[in-house]
Each structure stands twice: as structure tokens, then as C-alpha cells.
Amino acid sequence: MRFDTVIIGGGLAGMTCGIRLAEAGQHCAIVSQGQSAIHFSSGSFDLLGHLPDGTAVSDPVAGIATLARQCPTHPYAVIGADSCARHAGEAPELLRRAGVPVAGDSRRNHFRITPLGKTKATWLTIDGYLTTEEAGRLPFRRVCIANIEGFLDFYPEFIAEEFNRQDVECRFGNFNHPDLEQIRRNPSEMRSANIARVFDREANLEALSESLRKLSEGCDALIVPAVIGLNRNDSLAYLRSRVDTPIHLLPTLPPSIPGIRAQQALQHRFRALGGEYFLGDSVLRAETEQGRVRRIFTANHGNIPFEAECFVLATGSFFSKGLVATPDRIVEPVFGADTVYAGGRSEWYTLRFFDRQAYQAFGVRTDAGLRVMKSGSALENLYCAGAGLSGFHPVQEECGAGVSLLSALHVAERILKN
């Protein structure tokens, strides 16, 4: 099978790169081993929340210029501040074209409300999810926090405790529906995705709007868990048109509806542009000649190779097995790429869970153009994008989604120029 570009990995970086290339007319394939970490998304995409030294960032674009001085090996520093700023302007438009409606500004972080009611700085948030422009200041004074009877992945008491600290008066309400009884019999089935399938039905969504209308009396806003809109785009608009009180969604524990919706939208966009998506397949080996990757072979296609002018490694980090830790080294399992990691295993981590862990910055070694290094030399047509890159701490720096989006767009730009 012959393509212009083959992308290995179907997460945020892989899908973004594939969509951008397909929009430019390339015939692309994505080989994805399984569902990606997007399914754990809370509805927001971070660009930069803290510098490596821990300083909080309010203007991510300005922060990237400072970050490059503190950490020259960070992917943003490798891409360059000017290119990062340009890609940060392109990414929201790409997401919107794919049917992921986001709002935000790369020059000013806003604050999303987490599943526990806390505020967290972020760059882009999917429409409908509760945000505020100032930390510690919510845009209402009396709310009803509504939950489904028996739903354990949403925590009204914790949310109310945080809201009370911001002088917001909270009361609780429950809603139910007879069609939920079947999944309620098994606690492991009472999850957001299964509940959302129930409320995808028009009659059930209408019944939900009536329950929320009653709960909203005397409140400035309704806070509802994100258990609607799995397979329909208009669920929130439908409810808002029938309930006078503003409705705001809060994400739940994974699997999360906003993450699943984003993944589905990106896949649909890629396929609509002519891309071929191979889900449930894994790359077993690659053949290289004269410093170029010529073809890869996958588990499902046996001796039928994937051939392309360019390849993109977007397999992620340890969570998705894009990187594998042995007792003494870090391995990239597809191409045997050079990796960046600390010398001894005792240096990889600390016993304090919330410390800045060294292993989070381990990853694939690349050159200045994000081409993958192997045996000290760059493979001419193999690029790396996303969480598998080295040199950054996605949790402490709050930049994981941003690195995936911006590196994917940068790689796509280089492929198109070359």
C-alpha cells in the first residue's frame, strides 16, 4: 500500500498531523494500536501553565519565549517561539473545522473547572464546559449541582466545597430516567458513556430537560455532569433551549464524553478528507535504506507493507507504549530510535508522587527539524510528534496537549515544504 505520509499513532498528535496533511491534499494513513489518551480528556487543551522553574504563566505565547531560555531542549524551544505562536493560532481553527468547538486565546490563559470543582489554567476549552476568566471567581452566586441517581463518577460535595470558598451558594439535586435501570443493575456499567447513550434518544433528552427545569428554580446556574452528547452534536443546545437557567457541564472521571467526542470528530474529519485509518493494528518492523524509512510492516497486514515518502512517529510515551522502560534504559520499540534518559534507574524518579519526575521528560531524540535520530544520525523522512518527544514535563508545565498540537502542525509544515 502506497501513501504520501504514514502516521504511526492515532492520538491527538497523530490525528492533527494527518488532518493538516490531508487538508493540503496528501494521501495519508494512520496506523493506531488502540484508543488514545484523548479519551481521558477533561474538555480542555493546555498550551503552557507553568515554566520549568515553576513560575505560573498567564500569557502562553510570551511564556514560550521565556521557557526556551530555561530549557533549550523543550519541544517548544526546538520548534521556536515564532513558529509556536503561529501554530497556536492555527490549532483552534483546525479543531473547529473538525467539529471540536473550542474557545480560548493563546495570549491569555483562562480557567476551567475540574471534576473536583477546582480552577485550572488552560488554553482552549470545548464549548459548554464551565470556565472562568479569573481564578477564584465564578460567574454566579447560587447554583444547583445536579447528578444522576447512583452515578459515582461525579462528586457534588467536593464541587460544592470549592464553590463555597468562592462565596457561591450550592444546593444539590438528582435526576433519573427509567431507561437507566438496566445499566444501574451493574455498577461497572453506570459510566458516563453508557448514560450518554440513553440520553442520545430524543424522548429521553426531553424528559431530562423537564427534570432540569424543575431543579433550576431559584438558581443562577445548573451544574451538570458531562453525560450527554455522545453521538449527537445538539444535546446541550437542546437542553439550553428548554431550560431558562444557564446549564454548564463539568467533566467526569474517564472515560470522558468530551474526550470521546473529540476523538470521534477528529477521526471523522480525517476520513472525510480521504485519509485511511487503521484501528487495532500495530507496527512490527520497519525497513530503512540509505538513511530513509522505506516501508513498515504491521500485525494485521502481514507481508503487505505500508510505503510512503514520509513517516511520522506519534506513538506517545509510556502510557501508550510508545516508550518502553527496561531495567537500565528507555527503548523506542518501532524504529529503535535514539532516546534521551538519565543514566541510572535511581535517577528516573523520586518516591514523592507529586514531585517533578525525571522520567516524564524522557523521549525520542530528534534533530532541530523534529526528525528522528538513530545511531546518532537523523532519518531523513521520519519525524516525531507528540508525547514521545523528549525534554518536557507535561504535568508540571501543563503543556501536554499543546506539545501534541504544535509539534504535529510543525511536522506537517515541514513535510509539506519538503
Short mmCIF file of C-alpha atoms in Angstrom, two decimals:
data_model
loop_
_atom_site.label_atom_id
_atom_site.label_comp_id
_atom_site.label_asym_id
_atom_site.label_seq_id
_atom_site.Cartn_x
_atom_site.Cartn_y
_atom_site.Cartn_z
CA MET A 1 0.00 0.00 0.00
CA ARG A 2 1.38 3.37 -1.05
CA PHE A 3 0.77 6.71 0.66
CA ASP A 4 2.27 10.17 0.72
CA THR A 5 2.67 10.01 4.52
CA VAL A 6 2.09 7.23 7.05
CA ILE A 7 1.49 8.25 10.66
CA ILE A 8 2.01 5.74 13.44
CA GLY A 9 -0.31 6.59 16.33
CA GLY A 10 -3.88 7.89 16.35
CA GLY A 11 -3.82 10.21 19.34
CA LEU A 12 -4.07 13.99 19.34
CA ALA A 13 -0.70 14.48 17.63
CA GLY A 14 -1.23 11.78 15.01
CA MET A 15 -4.75 12.90 14.13
CA THR A 16 -3.76 16.59 13.98
CA CYS A 17 -0.81 15.89 11.69
CA GLY A 18 -2.89 13.62 9.48
CA ILE A 19 -5.71 16.15 9.15
CA ARG A 20 -3.36 19.00 8.29
CA LEU A 21 -1.59 16.94 5.63
CA ALA A 22 -4.88 15.66 4.20
CA GLU A 23 -6.23 19.21 4.07
CA ALA A 24 -3.25 20.05 1.88
CA GLY A 25 -4.10 17.21 -0.49
CA GLN A 26 -1.86 14.42 0.76
CA HIS A 27 -3.00 10.80 0.76
CA CYS A 28 -2.30 9.72 4.34
CA ALA A 29 -2.71 6.67 6.52
CA ILE A 30 -2.85 6.44 10.30
CA VAL A 31 -1.99 3.16 11.99
CA SER A 32 -3.37 3.13 15.53
CA GLN A 33 -2.93 0.32 18.01
CA GLY A 34 -5.93 1.28 20.15
CA GLN A 35 -7.89 4.09 21.72
CA SER A 36 -5.80 7.11 22.60
CA ALA A 37 -5.33 9.18 25.74
CA ILE A 38 -7.80 11.72 24.32
CA HIS A 39 -10.47 9.57 25.99
CA PHE A 40 -9.17 10.84 29.32
CA SER A 41 -9.53 14.49 28.30
CA SER A 42 -11.48 16.87 30.55
CA GLY A 43 -12.60 19.03 27.67
CA SER A 44 -9.61 21.38 27.64
CA PHE A 45 -6.29 21.67 25.81
CA ASP A 46 -3.35 23.17 27.72
CA LEU A 47 -0.63 25.19 25.98
CA LEU A 48 1.58 26.31 28.88
CA GLY A 49 0.58 26.73 32.52
CA HIS A 50 3.96 26.85 34.28
CA LEU A 51 7.58 27.41 33.31
CA PRO A 52 10.15 24.72 34.15
CA ASP A 53 11.12 26.70 37.27
CA GLY A 54 7.51 26.59 38.48
CA THR A 55 6.52 30.17 37.61
CA ALA A 56 2.83 30.42 36.66
CA VAL A 57 2.12 31.54 33.10
CA SER A 58 -0.76 33.83 32.14
CA ASP A 59 0.37 34.54 28.55
CA PRO A 60 1.43 31.21 26.98
CA VAL A 61 2.98 32.71 23.84
CA ALA A 62 5.15 35.05 25.90
CA GLY A 63 5.90 32.20 28.29
CA ILE A 64 7.22 30.03 25.47
CA ALA A 65 9.93 32.60 24.71
CA THR A 66 11.00 32.56 28.38
CA LEU A 67 10.77 28.76 28.53
CA ALA A 68 13.24 28.43 25.67
CA ARG A 69 15.86 30.19 27.78
CA GLN A 70 15.22 27.98 30.81
CA CYS A 71 15.04 24.69 28.91
CA PRO A 72 16.61 24.72 25.42
CA THR A 73 15.71 21.06 24.84
CA HIS A 74 11.96 21.59 25.36
CA PRO A 75 9.94 20.82 22.18
CA TYR A 76 8.70 24.43 22.13
CA ALA A 77 12.31 25.64 22.17
CA VAL A 78 13.21 23.26 19.35
CA ILE A 79 10.22 24.38 17.26
CA GLY A 80 10.97 28.04 18.01
CA ALA A 81 8.87 30.71 19.70
CA ASP A 82 7.72 32.34 16.45
CA SER A 83 6.65 29.02 14.94
CA CYS A 84 4.90 28.05 18.18
CA ALA A 85 2.94 31.31 18.12
CA ARG A 86 1.90 30.69 14.52
CA HIS A 87 0.86 27.09 15.17
CA ALA A 88 -1.03 28.17 18.31
CA GLY A 89 -3.14 30.35 16.03
CA GLU A 90 -3.71 27.50 13.56
CA ALA A 91 -4.62 24.75 16.04
CA PRO A 92 -8.01 26.10 17.23
CA GLU A 93 -9.15 26.57 13.63
CA LEU A 94 -8.16 23.01 12.74
CA LEU A 95 -10.09 21.69 15.74
CA ARG A 96 -13.15 23.74 14.82
CA ARG A 97 -13.04 22.55 11.21
CA ALA A 98 -13.01 19.01 12.60
CA GLY A 99 -16.15 19.68 14.64
CA VAL A 100 -14.47 20.27 18.01
CA PRO A 101 -15.83 23.71 19.02
CA VAL A 102 -13.21 25.31 21.26
CA ALA A 103 -12.74 28.78 22.71
CA GLY A 104 -9.59 30.36 24.11
CA ASP A 105 -6.67 32.68 23.46
CA SER A 106 -3.00 31.73 23.18
CA ARG A 107 -2.10 35.12 24.69
CA ARG A 108 -4.17 34.68 27.83
CA ASN A 109 -4.96 31.53 29.78
CA HIS A 110 -8.47 31.17 31.13
CA PHE A 111 -9.53 28.79 33.89
CA ARG A 112 -11.57 25.65 33.53
CA ILE A 113 -13.36 23.97 36.41
CA THR A 114 -12.03 20.48 37.10
CA PRO A 115 -14.16 17.44 38.04
CA LEU A 116 -13.46 18.30 41.71
CA GLY A 117 -14.52 21.92 41.35
CA LYS A 118 -11.06 23.48 41.36
CA THR A 119 -9.86 26.03 38.82
CA LYS A 120 -7.03 25.15 36.45
CA ALA A 121 -5.34 27.40 33.91
CA THR A 122 -5.79 26.29 30.30
CA TRP A 123 -5.65 27.44 26.69
CA LEU A 124 -8.68 26.01 24.86
CA THR A 125 -11.91 24.60 26.26
CA ILE A 126 -14.71 22.86 24.39
CA ASP A 127 -17.91 24.90 24.32
CA GLY A 128 -20.36 24.15 27.11
CA TYR A 129 -17.83 23.29 29.81
CA LEU A 130 -17.62 25.59 32.79
CA THR A 131 -14.83 28.15 32.67
CA THR A 132 -13.99 31.48 34.29
CA GLU A 133 -11.67 34.31 33.33
CA GLU A 134 -10.31 34.74 36.86
CA ALA A 135 -9.10 32.09 39.27
CA GLY A 136 -11.24 32.01 42.37
CA ARG A 137 -14.11 33.96 40.88
CA LEU A 138 -17.14 32.17 39.43
CA PRO A 139 -19.75 33.97 37.29
CA PHE A 140 -22.74 33.18 39.54
CA ARG A 141 -23.84 33.22 43.18
CA ARG A 142 -26.43 30.43 43.56
CA VAL A 143 -26.23 27.11 41.76
CA CYS A 144 -27.81 23.70 41.75
CA ILE A 145 -25.35 20.84 41.30
CA ALA A 146 -27.41 18.11 39.65
CA ASN A 147 -26.37 14.48 39.49
CA ILE A 148 -27.87 11.24 38.27
CA GLU A 149 -29.07 8.89 40.98
CA GLY A 150 -26.39 6.26 41.56
CA PHE A 151 -23.72 7.87 39.38
CA LEU A 152 -20.42 7.59 41.26
CA ASP A 153 -18.04 9.30 38.81
CA PHE A 154 -19.23 12.81 39.74
CA TYR A 155 -18.62 14.47 43.12
CA PRO A 156 -21.19 17.17 44.00
CA GLU A 157 -19.96 17.52 47.61
CA PHE A 158 -16.37 18.22 46.58
CA ILE A 159 -17.53 20.65 43.92
CA ALA A 160 -19.76 22.46 46.42
CA GLU A 161 -16.90 22.70 48.92
CA GLU A 162 -14.74 24.50 46.33
CA PHE A 163 -17.62 26.71 45.19
CA ASN A 164 -18.42 27.69 48.77
CA ARG A 165 -14.87 29.00 49.14
CA GLN A 166 -15.73 31.40 46.32
CA ASP A 167 -18.92 32.57 48.03
CA VAL A 168 -21.19 30.54 45.79
CA GLU A 169 -24.26 29.06 47.47
CA CYS A 170 -24.84 25.46 46.39
CA ARG A 171 -27.72 23.05 46.65
CA PHE A 172 -27.99 19.52 45.32
CA GLY A 173 -30.49 17.84 43.05
CA ASN A 174 -30.88 14.42 41.46
CA PHE A 175 -32.48 13.29 38.24
CA ASN A 176 -33.27 9.84 36.91
CA HIS A 177 -34.85 8.01 33.99
CA PRO A 178 -36.41 4.54 33.71
CA ASP A 179 -34.10 3.61 30.81
CA LEU A 180 -31.12 3.90 33.19
CA GLU A 181 -32.34 0.98 35.31
CA GLN A 182 -30.78 -1.67 33.08
CA ILE A 183 -27.26 -0.25 33.36
CA ARG A 184 -27.79 0.64 37.04
CA ARG A 185 -28.03 -3.06 37.92
CA ASN A 186 -24.28 -3.36 37.32
CA PRO A 187 -22.20 -0.57 38.95
CA SER A 188 -19.42 -1.07 36.41
CA GLU A 189 -21.87 -0.19 33.62
CA MET A 190 -23.04 3.04 35.27
CA ARG A 191 -20.45 5.10 33.42
CA SER A 192 -20.71 8.36 31.51
CA ALA A 193 -20.58 6.83 28.03
CA ASN A 194 -23.39 4.35 28.74
CA ILE A 195 -25.51 7.04 30.36
CA ALA A 196 -24.95 9.34 27.38
CA ARG A 197 -26.25 6.68 25.01
CA VAL A 198 -29.52 6.70 26.94
CA PHE A 199 -29.85 10.47 26.60
CA ASP A 200 -28.98 10.41 22.90
CA ARG A 201 -32.63 9.45 22.39
CA GLU A 202 -34.91 12.40 21.73
CA ALA A 203 -37.65 11.38 24.18
CA ASN A 204 -35.15 10.79 26.98
CA LEU A 205 -33.44 14.12 26.34
CA GLU A 206 -36.82 15.84 26.55
CA ALA A 207 -37.51 14.10 29.88
CA LEU A 208 -34.10 15.24 31.12
CA SER A 209 -34.86 18.84 30.18
CA GLU A 210 -38.05 18.67 32.24
CA SER A 211 -36.15 17.34 35.28
CA LEU A 212 -33.51 20.06 34.96
CA ARG A 213 -36.17 22.74 34.57
CA LYS A 214 -37.61 21.79 37.96
CA LEU A 215 -34.18 21.64 39.62
CA SER A 216 -33.20 25.05 38.28
CA GLU A 217 -35.82 27.06 40.13
CA GLY A 218 -34.24 29.82 42.21
CA CYS A 219 -30.72 29.27 40.82
CA ASP A 220 -28.36 31.32 38.70
CA ALA A 221 -26.94 28.22 37.01
CA LEU A 222 -27.21 24.45 36.77
CA ILE A 223 -24.03 22.37 37.07
CA VAL A 224 -24.49 19.02 35.33
CA PRO A 225 -22.07 16.11 34.76
CA ALA A 226 -20.99 15.61 31.15
CA VAL A 227 -23.24 12.64 30.39
CA ILE A 228 -24.90 13.94 27.22
CA GLY A 229 -23.96 14.29 23.58
CA LEU A 230 -22.04 11.11 22.86
CA ASN A 231 -23.45 10.60 19.36
CA ARG A 232 -25.33 13.84 18.73
CA ASN A 233 -23.97 17.36 18.48
CA ASP A 234 -27.01 19.29 19.66
CA SER A 235 -27.71 17.76 23.09
CA LEU A 236 -26.55 20.73 25.16
CA ALA A 237 -28.19 23.25 22.81
CA TYR A 238 -31.39 21.20 23.05
CA LEU A 239 -31.39 21.37 26.85
CA ARG A 240 -30.48 25.03 26.94
CA SER A 241 -33.35 25.87 24.61
CA ARG A 242 -35.80 24.27 27.04
CA VAL A 243 -34.35 25.36 30.38
CA ASP A 244 -34.19 29.08 31.10
CA THR A 245 -31.40 28.77 33.67
CA PRO A 246 -27.88 28.53 32.16
CA ILE A 247 -26.55 24.96 32.06
CA HIS A 248 -22.82 24.29 32.44
CA LEU A 249 -21.18 20.90 32.04
CA LEU A 250 -18.43 19.51 34.22
CA PRO A 251 -16.27 16.58 33.09
CA THR A 252 -16.45 13.30 34.98
CA LEU A 253 -13.91 10.60 35.65
CA PRO A 254 -12.74 8.84 32.45
CA PRO A 255 -13.87 7.67 30.03
CA SER A 256 -14.94 11.24 29.41
CA ILE A 257 -17.61 12.35 26.97
CA PRO A 258 -15.66 15.40 25.74
CA GLY A 259 -12.62 13.22 25.08
CA ILE A 260 -14.60 10.55 23.22
CA ARG A 261 -16.43 13.21 21.22
CA ALA A 262 -13.16 14.92 20.27
CA GLN A 263 -11.61 11.62 19.19
CA GLN A 264 -14.65 10.73 17.08
CA ALA A 265 -14.74 14.18 15.47
CA LEU A 266 -11.04 14.07 14.55
CA GLN A 267 -11.34 10.58 13.09
CA HIS A 268 -14.38 11.59 11.05
CA ARG A 269 -12.60 14.67 9.72
CA PHE A 270 -9.52 12.68 8.73
CA ARG A 271 -11.57 10.07 6.88
CA ALA A 272 -13.76 12.71 5.23
CA LEU A 273 -10.58 14.22 3.76
CA GLY A 274 -9.66 10.87 2.21
CA GLY A 275 -7.37 9.61 4.96
CA GLU A 276 -7.24 5.89 5.73
CA TYR A 277 -7.44 4.98 9.41
CA PHE A 278 -6.26 1.53 10.50
CA LEU A 279 -7.51 1.00 14.06
CA GLY A 280 -6.38 -2.01 16.10
CA ASP A 281 -3.17 -2.53 14.14
CA SER A 282 0.41 -2.26 15.36
CA VAL A 283 3.72 -1.79 13.59
CA LEU A 284 6.03 -4.79 13.92
CA ARG A 285 9.09 -3.67 11.98
CA ALA A 286 10.47 -1.10 9.57
CA GLU A 287 12.91 -1.23 6.68
CA THR A 288 15.36 1.61 6.11
CA GLU A 289 17.74 2.24 3.23
CA GLN A 290 20.38 4.96 2.98
CA GLY A 291 19.05 6.91 5.92
CA ARG A 292 15.39 6.80 4.84
CA VAL A 293 12.46 4.71 6.04
CA ARG A 294 11.15 2.84 3.02
CA ARG A 295 8.32 0.75 4.44
CA ILE A 296 6.74 -0.58 7.60
CA PHE A 297 5.01 -3.87 8.32
CA THR A 298 2.07 -4.29 10.66
CA ALA A 299 0.49 -7.16 12.57
CA ASN A 300 -2.77 -7.12 10.61
CA HIS A 301 -1.27 -6.78 7.13
CA GLY A 302 1.50 -9.36 7.33
CA ASN A 303 3.79 -9.14 4.32
CA ILE A 304 1.87 -6.27 2.75
CA PRO A 305 3.97 -3.18 3.51
CA PHE A 306 2.97 0.43 4.07
CA GLU A 307 5.19 2.55 1.82
CA ALA A 308 5.40 6.35 1.86
CA GLU A 309 7.57 9.34 1.14
CA CYS A 310 7.39 10.37 4.82
CA PHE A 311 6.59 8.73 8.13
CA VAL A 312 5.54 10.29 11.44
CA LEU A 313 6.14 8.63 14.80
CA ALA A 314 3.28 9.70 17.09
CA THR A 315 3.02 6.67 19.34
CA GLY A 316 3.12 8.64 22.60
CA SER A 317 5.00 7.94 25.78
CA PHE A 318 4.91 5.15 28.38
CA PHE A 319 1.11 5.12 28.79
CA SER A 320 0.58 4.07 25.17
CA LYS A 321 3.81 2.02 24.96
CA GLY A 322 5.41 4.45 22.57
CA LEU A 323 8.31 4.25 25.01
CA VAL A 324 9.27 1.14 26.95
CA ALA A 325 11.38 1.09 30.12
CA THR A 326 13.80 -1.78 30.67
CA PRO A 327 15.85 -2.11 33.88
CA ASP A 328 18.59 0.11 32.52
CA ARG A 329 17.37 2.08 29.50
CA ILE A 330 14.43 3.58 27.63
CA VAL A 331 13.54 1.98 24.31
CA GLU A 332 11.52 3.23 21.34
CA PRO A 333 10.13 -0.11 20.09
CA VAL A 334 9.14 0.62 16.46
CA PHE A 335 12.32 2.00 14.88
CA GLY A 336 14.86 1.56 17.67
CA ALA A 337 15.32 5.33 17.70
CA ASP A 338 17.84 7.06 19.93
CA THR A 339 16.26 8.11 23.23
CA VAL A 340 17.03 10.68 25.90
CA TYR A 341 17.04 9.46 29.53
CA ALA A 342 19.04 9.72 32.74
CA GLY A 343 21.94 7.37 33.34
CA GLY A 344 20.84 5.22 36.27
CA ARG A 345 17.35 3.98 37.07
CA SER A 346 17.51 5.50 40.55
CA GLU A 347 17.66 8.91 38.84
CA TRP A 348 14.45 8.33 36.88
CA TYR A 349 12.02 9.09 39.70
CA THR A 350 11.53 10.19 43.30
CA LEU A 351 9.35 8.48 45.88
CA ARG A 352 7.22 11.62 46.27
CA PHE A 353 4.39 11.15 43.80
CA PHE A 354 3.77 14.84 43.06
CA ASP A 355 7.43 15.74 42.57
CA ARG A 356 8.79 16.68 39.16
CA GLN A 357 9.66 13.17 37.96
CA ALA A 358 12.65 12.89 35.63
CA TYR A 359 11.12 10.07 33.56
CA GLN A 360 8.38 12.38 32.30
CA ALA A 361 10.96 14.23 30.19
CA PHE A 362 12.40 11.05 28.64
CA GLY A 363 11.66 10.52 24.97
CA VAL A 364 12.84 10.20 21.40
CA ARG A 365 15.90 12.17 20.38
CA THR A 366 15.33 14.40 17.34
CA ASP A 367 17.24 16.99 15.37
CA ALA A 368 16.18 20.65 15.09
CA GLY A 369 13.59 19.70 12.46
CA LEU A 370 11.97 17.02 14.69
CA ARG A 371 13.47 14.27 12.53
CA VAL A 372 14.09 11.08 14.49
CA MET A 373 17.69 10.24 15.34
CA LYS A 374 19.01 6.70 15.07
CA SER A 375 22.60 5.71 15.83
CA GLY A 376 23.48 9.38 16.01
CA SER A 377 22.10 10.37 12.59
CA ALA A 378 18.72 11.76 11.56
CA LEU A 379 16.48 9.55 9.45
CA GLU A 380 15.69 11.84 6.54
CA ASN A 381 11.95 11.17 6.24
CA LEU A 382 10.93 10.10 9.76
CA TYR A 383 9.54 12.75 12.12
CA CYS A 384 8.38 12.59 15.72
CA ALA A 385 5.41 14.49 17.17
CA GLY A 386 3.53 14.46 20.46
CA ALA A 387 4.12 12.89 23.83
CA GLY A 388 7.04 10.75 22.66
CA LEU A 389 9.25 13.82 22.29
CA SER A 390 11.87 14.39 24.98
CA GLY A 391 12.61 17.43 27.10
CA PHE A 392 9.30 18.46 28.69
CA HIS A 393 7.18 17.74 31.76
CA PRO A 394 3.55 17.69 30.57
CA VAL A 395 2.00 17.54 34.05
CA GLN A 396 4.03 20.19 35.91
CA GLU A 397 4.27 22.52 32.91
CA GLU A 398 0.67 21.92 31.83
CA CYS A 399 1.67 21.70 28.20
CA GLY A 400 0.87 18.14 27.09
CA ALA A 401 -1.91 18.93 24.61
CA GLY A 402 -0.05 21.98 23.35
CA VAL A 403 3.09 19.98 22.59
CA SER A 404 0.99 17.42 20.71
CA LEU A 405 -0.87 20.03 18.65
CA LEU A 406 2.04 22.34 17.90
CA SER A 407 4.60 19.62 17.15
CA ALA A 408 2.09 17.88 14.86
CA LEU A 409 1.45 21.09 12.93
CA HIS A 410 5.18 21.80 12.76
CA VAL A 411 5.94 18.35 11.39
CA ALA A 412 3.13 18.68 8.84
CA GLU A 413 4.53 22.04 7.76
CA ARG A 414 8.00 20.61 7.26
CA ILE A 415 6.67 17.64 5.28
CA LEU A 416 4.68 19.92 3.00
CA LYS A 417 7.61 22.28 2.47
CA ASN A 418 9.99 19.43 1.71
#
